[in-house]
Structure formats: structure tokens, C-alpha cells
GROMACS .gro file of C-alpha atoms in nm:
model
  241
    1MET     CA    1  11.884   8.274  10.673
    2GLY     CA    2  11.853   8.592  10.468
    3PHE     CA    3  11.921   8.645  10.101
    4PRO     CA    4  12.290   8.720  10.026
    5GLU     CA    5  12.320   9.081   9.912
    6ASN     CA    6  12.662   9.022   9.755
    7VAL     CA    7  12.504   8.866   9.444
    8LEU     CA    8  12.351   9.200   9.344
    9ALA     CA    9  12.499   9.406   9.064
   10ARG     CA   10  12.609   9.765   9.105
   11GLY     CA   11  12.307   9.990   9.140
   12GLU     CA   12  12.071   9.694   9.179
   13ARG     CA   13  11.821   9.712   9.464
   14VAL     CA   14  11.604   9.441   9.620
   15GLU     CA   15  11.236   9.531   9.599
   16ARG     CA   16  11.096   9.217   9.761
   17SER     CA   17  11.244   8.897   9.905
   18ILE     CA   18  10.999   8.628  10.009
   19HIS     CA   19  10.979   8.261  10.102
   20PRO     CA   20  10.698   8.025  10.003
   21HIS     CA   21  10.377   8.066  10.199
   22TRP     CA   22  10.403   7.964  10.563
   23LEU     CA   23  10.129   7.702  10.515
   24THR     CA   24  10.383   7.491  10.328
   25VAL     CA   25  10.537   7.413  10.669
   26ALA     CA   26  10.208   7.391  10.858
   27LEU     CA   27  10.175   7.016  10.806
   28PRO     CA   28  10.536   6.943  10.912
   29THR     CA   29  10.475   7.152  11.223
   30VAL     CA   30  10.167   6.948  11.312
   31LEU     CA   31  10.359   6.625  11.251
   32GLY     CA   32  10.636   6.749  11.481
   33VAL     CA   33  10.386   6.813  11.759
   34LEU     CA   34  10.236   6.465  11.710
   35LEU     CA   35  10.579   6.300  11.721
   36VAL     CA   36  10.663   6.478  12.046
   37ALA     CA   37  10.328   6.373  12.194
   38LEU     CA   38  10.390   6.014  12.084
   39ALA     CA   39  10.734   6.015  12.249
   40VAL     CA   40  10.584   6.139  12.575
   41PHE     CA   41  10.311   5.874  12.554
   42VAL     CA   42  10.566   5.595  12.505
   43ALA     CA   43  10.771   5.722  12.800
   44VAL     CA   44  10.463   5.721  13.023
   45VAL     CA   45  10.316   5.381  12.933
   46THR     CA   46  10.638   5.179  12.926
   47PRO     CA   47  10.753   5.026  13.256
   48ASP     CA   48  11.052   5.163  13.439
   49ASP     CA   49  11.279   4.862  13.393
   50SER     CA   50  11.540   4.739  13.151
   51THR     CA   51  11.280   4.629  12.897
   52GLY     CA   52  11.090   4.954  12.927
   53ASN     CA   53  11.407   5.158  12.894
   54ALA     CA   54  11.503   4.967  12.580
   55VAL     CA   55  11.159   5.030  12.432
   56GLN     CA   56  11.190   5.399  12.516
   57TRP     CA   57  11.533   5.434  12.354
   58VAL     CA   58  11.422   5.254  12.039
   59SER     CA   59  11.105   5.467  12.022
   60VAL     CA   60  11.300   5.789  12.067
   61ALA     CA   61  11.546   5.691  11.792
   62VAL     CA   62  11.269   5.605  11.548
   63LEU     CA   63  11.076   5.921  11.628
   64ALA     CA   64  11.390   6.133  11.593
   65VAL     CA   65  11.456   5.995  11.245
   66LEU     CA   66  11.095   6.062  11.149
   67ALA     CA   67  11.120   6.415  11.290
   68VAL     CA   68  11.429   6.491  11.082
   69TRP     CA   69  11.267   6.357  10.764
   70LEU     CA   70  10.915   6.490  10.813
   71VAL     CA   71  10.980   6.813  11.005
   72ALA     CA   72  11.336   6.943  10.982
   73VAL     CA   73  11.393   6.881  10.609
   74PRO     CA   74  11.068   7.053  10.494
   75PHE     CA   75  11.138   7.348  10.724
   76LEU     CA   76  11.494   7.389  10.594
   77ARG     CA   77  11.372   7.354  10.236
   78TRP     CA   78  11.116   7.630  10.299
   79ARG     CA   79  11.370   7.852  10.473
   80THR     CA   80  11.634   7.820  10.199
   81THR     CA   81  11.391   7.890   9.913
   82HIS     CA   82  11.409   8.256   9.811
   83TYR     CA   83  11.201   8.442   9.556
   84VAL     CA   84  11.371   8.777   9.506
   85VAL     CA   85  11.250   9.065   9.289
   86THR     CA   86  11.505   9.336   9.220
   87THR     CA   87  11.518   9.643   8.999
   88HIS     CA   88  11.700   9.436   8.733
   89ARG     CA   89  11.575   9.077   8.753
   90VAL     CA   90  11.374   8.805   8.922
   91MET     CA   91  11.590   8.554   9.111
   92VAL     CA   92  11.511   8.212   9.253
   93ARG     CA   93  11.739   8.025   9.494
   94ARG     CA   94  11.664   7.677   9.627
   95GLY     CA   95  11.842   7.398   9.811
   96VAL     CA   96  11.968   7.296  10.154
   97LEU     CA   97  12.288   7.113  10.065
   98ASN     CA   98  12.269   7.114   9.686
   99LYS     CA   99  12.195   7.466   9.564
  100SER     CA  100  12.011   7.565   9.247
  101GLY     CA  101  11.909   7.903   9.112
  102LYS     CA  102  11.773   8.093   8.816
  103ASP     CA  103  11.785   8.459   8.715
  104ILE     CA  104  11.535   8.617   8.477
  105THR     CA  105  11.625   8.968   8.363
  106LEU     CA  106  11.336   9.210   8.344
  107SER     CA  107  11.415   9.305   7.985
  108LYS     CA  108  11.351   8.944   7.872
  109ILE     CA  109  11.019   8.897   8.051
  110THR     CA  110  10.727   8.907   7.808
  111ASP     CA  111  10.436   8.825   8.038
  112VAL     CA  112  10.365   8.787   8.410
  113SER     CA  113  10.044   8.626   8.534
  114PHE     CA  114   9.914   8.486   8.860
  115GLY     CA  115   9.653   8.227   8.956
  116GLN     CA  116   9.456   8.167   9.273
  117THR     CA  117   9.218   7.895   9.379
  118LEU     CA  118   8.944   7.961   9.630
  119PHE     CA  119   9.165   7.829   9.910
  120ASP     CA  120   9.455   8.044   9.784
  121ARG     CA  121   9.236   8.353   9.807
  122ILE     CA  122   9.144   8.266  10.164
  123ILE     CA  123   9.507   8.230  10.275
  124ASN     CA  124   9.627   8.514  10.045
  125SER     CA  125   9.855   8.297   9.835
  126GLY     CA  126   9.879   8.182   9.473
  127SER     CA  127  10.099   8.083   9.183
  128LEU     CA  128  10.307   8.308   8.960
  129ARG     CA  129  10.388   8.237   8.596
  130ILE     CA  130  10.668   8.424   8.416
  131GLU     CA  131  10.713   8.399   8.040
  132SER     CA  132  11.042   8.512   7.893
  133ALA     CA  133  11.176   8.561   7.543
  134GLY     CA  134  11.407   8.307   7.384
  135ASP     CA  135  11.426   7.933   7.425
  136SER     CA  136  11.401   7.937   7.804
  137PRO     CA  137  11.095   7.754   7.940
  138ASP     CA  138  10.831   7.945   8.128
  139GLU     CA  139  10.874   7.956   8.505
  140GLN     CA  140  10.592   7.850   8.736
  141PHE     CA  141  10.624   7.945   9.103
  142SER     CA  142  10.372   7.809   9.353
  143ASN     CA  143  10.276   7.907   9.708
  144ILE     CA  144  10.370   8.274   9.655
  145PRO     CA  145  10.237   8.504   9.931
  146ASN     CA  146  10.039   8.798   9.790
  147SER     CA  147  10.090   8.667   9.437
  148ASN     CA  148   9.873   8.941   9.283
  149GLU     CA  149  10.084   9.214   9.446
  150VAL     CA  150  10.406   9.046   9.332
  151GLN     CA  151  10.272   9.032   8.976
  152GLN     CA  152  10.191   9.404   8.980
  153LEU     CA  153  10.532   9.480   9.128
  154VAL     CA  154  10.714   9.287   8.854
  155ASN     CA  155  10.510   9.460   8.581
  156ARG     CA  156  10.589   9.802   8.730
  157LEU     CA  157  10.960   9.722   8.749
  158ILE     CA  158  10.956   9.601   8.387
  159ASP     CA  159  10.816   9.938   8.277
  160GLU     CA  160  11.071  10.128   8.486
  161ASP     CA  161  11.355   9.915   8.354
  162ASP     CA  162  11.244   9.978   7.994
  163LEU     CA  163  11.223  10.353   8.061
  164ARG     CA  164  11.568  10.351   8.220
  165ARG     CA  165  11.717  10.171   7.921
  166ARG     CA  166  11.555  10.414   7.676
  167ARG     CA  167  11.678  10.711   7.877
  168HIS     CA  168  12.028  10.566   7.893
  169GLY     CA  169  12.026  10.511   7.518
  170SER     CA  170  11.921  10.870   7.450
  171GLY     CA  171  12.179  11.010   7.693
  172ARG     CA  172  11.921  11.161   7.926
  173SER     CA  173  11.963  11.157   8.301
  174ASP     CA  174  11.724  11.146   8.592
  175HIS     CA  175  11.789  11.518   8.653
  176ASP     CA  176  11.669  11.599   8.300
  177ASP     CA  177  11.345  11.410   8.352
  178ALA     CA  178  11.293  11.570   8.692
  179TYR     CA  179  11.349  11.917   8.546
  180ASP     CA  180  11.102  11.850   8.260
  181ALA     CA  181  10.843  11.723   8.505
  182TYR     CA  182  10.887  12.030   8.726
  183ASP     CA  183  10.865  12.261   8.424
  184ASP     CA  184  10.543  12.097   8.303
  185GLU     CA  185  10.391  12.114   8.651
  186PHE     CA  186  10.482  12.483   8.684
  187ASP     CA  187  10.326  12.565   8.346
  188ALA     CA  188  10.009  12.374   8.434
  189ARG     CA  189   9.972  12.553   8.766
  190TYR     CA  190  10.040  12.894   8.606
  191ASP     CA  191   9.774  12.838   8.338
  192GLU     CA  192   9.529  12.713   8.599
  193ASP     CA  193   9.583  13.019   8.820
  194ALA     CA  194   9.550  13.252   8.522
  195ASP     CA  195   9.225  13.086   8.412
  196GLY     CA  196   9.093  13.113   8.768
  197ARG     CA  197   9.171  13.485   8.787
  198ALA     CA  198   9.013  13.547   8.448
  199ASP     CA  199   8.694  13.362   8.543
  200ASP     CA  200   8.676  13.554   8.870
  201HIS     CA  201   8.703  13.891   8.697
  202ASP     CA  202   8.457  13.789   8.427
  203GLN     CA  203   8.201  13.710   8.694
  204ARG     CA  204   8.255  14.056   8.847
  205GLY     CA  205   8.229  14.218   8.505
  206ASP     CA  206   8.543  14.429   8.523
  207GLY     CA  207   8.678  14.285   8.195
  208ARG     CA  208   9.040  14.336   8.295
  209TYR     CA  209   9.161  13.999   8.164
  210ALA     CA  210   9.194  13.917   7.796
  211ALA     CA  211   9.316  13.614   7.602
  212ARG     CA  212   9.670  13.613   7.465
  213GLY     CA  213   9.764  13.473   7.129
  214ASP     CA  214   9.879  13.145   7.284
  215GLY     CA  215   9.541  13.081   7.446
  216ALA     CA  216   9.640  13.186   7.803
  217TRP     CA  217   9.491  13.477   7.999
  218GLU     CA  218   9.671  13.790   8.115
  219ASP     CA  219   9.584  14.120   8.278
  220GLU     CA  220   9.531  14.394   8.021
  221ALA     CA  221   9.716  14.640   8.242
  222ASP     CA  222  10.011  14.401   8.275
  223ALA     CA  223  10.001  14.336   7.902
  224GLY     CA  224  10.028  14.706   7.835
  225ARG     CA  225  10.324  14.771   8.059
  226PRO     CA  226  10.586  14.592   7.849
  227ARG     CA  227  10.467  14.776   7.538
  228LEU     CA  228  10.499  15.112   7.714
  229ALA     CA  229  10.846  15.019   7.832
  230GLU     CA  230  10.941  14.924   7.479
  231GLU     CA  231  10.806  15.254   7.342
  232ARG     CA  232  11.006  15.473   7.577
  233PRO     CA  233  11.345  15.426   7.407
  234ARG     CA  234  11.179  15.468   7.069
  235ARG     CA  235  11.036  15.802   7.176
  236GLY     CA  236  11.376  15.900   7.306
  237ARG     CA  237  11.535  15.819   6.978
  238ARG     CA  238  11.269  16.022   6.793
  239ASP     CA  239  11.330  16.317   7.028
  240GLU     CA  240  11.703  16.298   6.959
  241ARG     CA  241  11.634  16.316   6.589
   0.00000   0.00000   0.00000
């Protein structure tokens, strides 16, 4: 029973969708095995007559009711509980017949913390606490698999959501940020290569590289070429005069 994707807003993407830790249904599973074993035991020890058959039917009915209450209901409750982290919010959906849910937008979250007992660390589980601005009470989620990773994921998405909102407010696009990042990377690599060439020539003692006014290094021969090119038309103009 997967999470319904139709509840997502336009441009919203699911980053992680999880159920409570599987150990929450470990005890119901063990109880189910015991109930089945008990039913087999009753069928074996009761006599094969009308009295025995009546005992068997009554035992099966009682064990079936116990199985529904102790095994099926906890399993369905675990299966229909969703903790969903998206690029816009944290969503919780619970309930088998009666549904309940809560959405916490990333922009309203003020703090995300997790807690683990020694047993939680062994089974890689824990609790997650989300504090939000306003009058809404803090949310405490228990039995979260990899709770420390979920906490880091939510914090990262909060930062990305804040950056996206700032960029949208300033009218910048993702292409502008990508171009700026590429431009900065190109400048850094160019300066690094120039420094490497200058250090290499300094070690050889040829002295061909000199510092420019902006602090970068350039070849003296290359630095002279633009000046000679600029002087040529000036000389031509002087010759015409």
C-alpha cells in the first residue's frame, strides 16, 4: 500500500517515504505463529468425534478472533502509517479505516532533532522531533528507521527550500546560479594553472612570468603582444601625419 502521489503539489518531489520500523510488527508476527501452533495442537489432541469437532471449531473461532486483533490490526496499522519527506514538507498519514494526517511545511520548521536509546542504535531506529513556528505543538515520531539520516535529510531540504525561496524572490533562476558557479570554477582553475606555470618557471630560473596588477600571473611575452598590437595603428597614424 504505497503513498498516494496525487497529494503532491506541482513541482514537489518525494525524497523519502518510510513506515515505522519493522520491529513494531515483530511481536504480532510471533503471536501469529503461536496462535497457529496452538490451533494445530488443539486439532491433534482433541478426539475425532462430535465433541472433539465442536472443541476444534470453538478453538479455531477464538484463535481467529485473537489473530485478527493481535496480528492483522497491528500489521495493517504499520502498513498504513506513512512518514513522507518531500522537497516542500513533511507529511504523516495514519489510519486503517479512520484516516488522519498532518503536513508540516519546511519553511515553518525551526528545529529537527533525533533521539536513540542503546537498543535503538542496535536496530538502527530512533525517534524524531520536529519543532515548528506558530501555535502548532511539536511533533514526536517514534520507531523511525535511520532516524539520524532522516534528520540530516530534513535539515538539508530546509536549507534548499530557503535558498529556493530567496532566489525566487530575487528573480534569479537555476540557470543563473549554474552559470555563476561555472564562471567561478573556471576563474579558480585559470588562476591555479597560471600560478602553477609561474612556480614552474621560477624554479627553472627563466623569469618569463610576472605578476599582473590584479595579483594573477601572466607570461611577459604574452603580456607584450597586446601592447605591440595596440601600438601598430598608432604608428600608422603617426606615419600618415
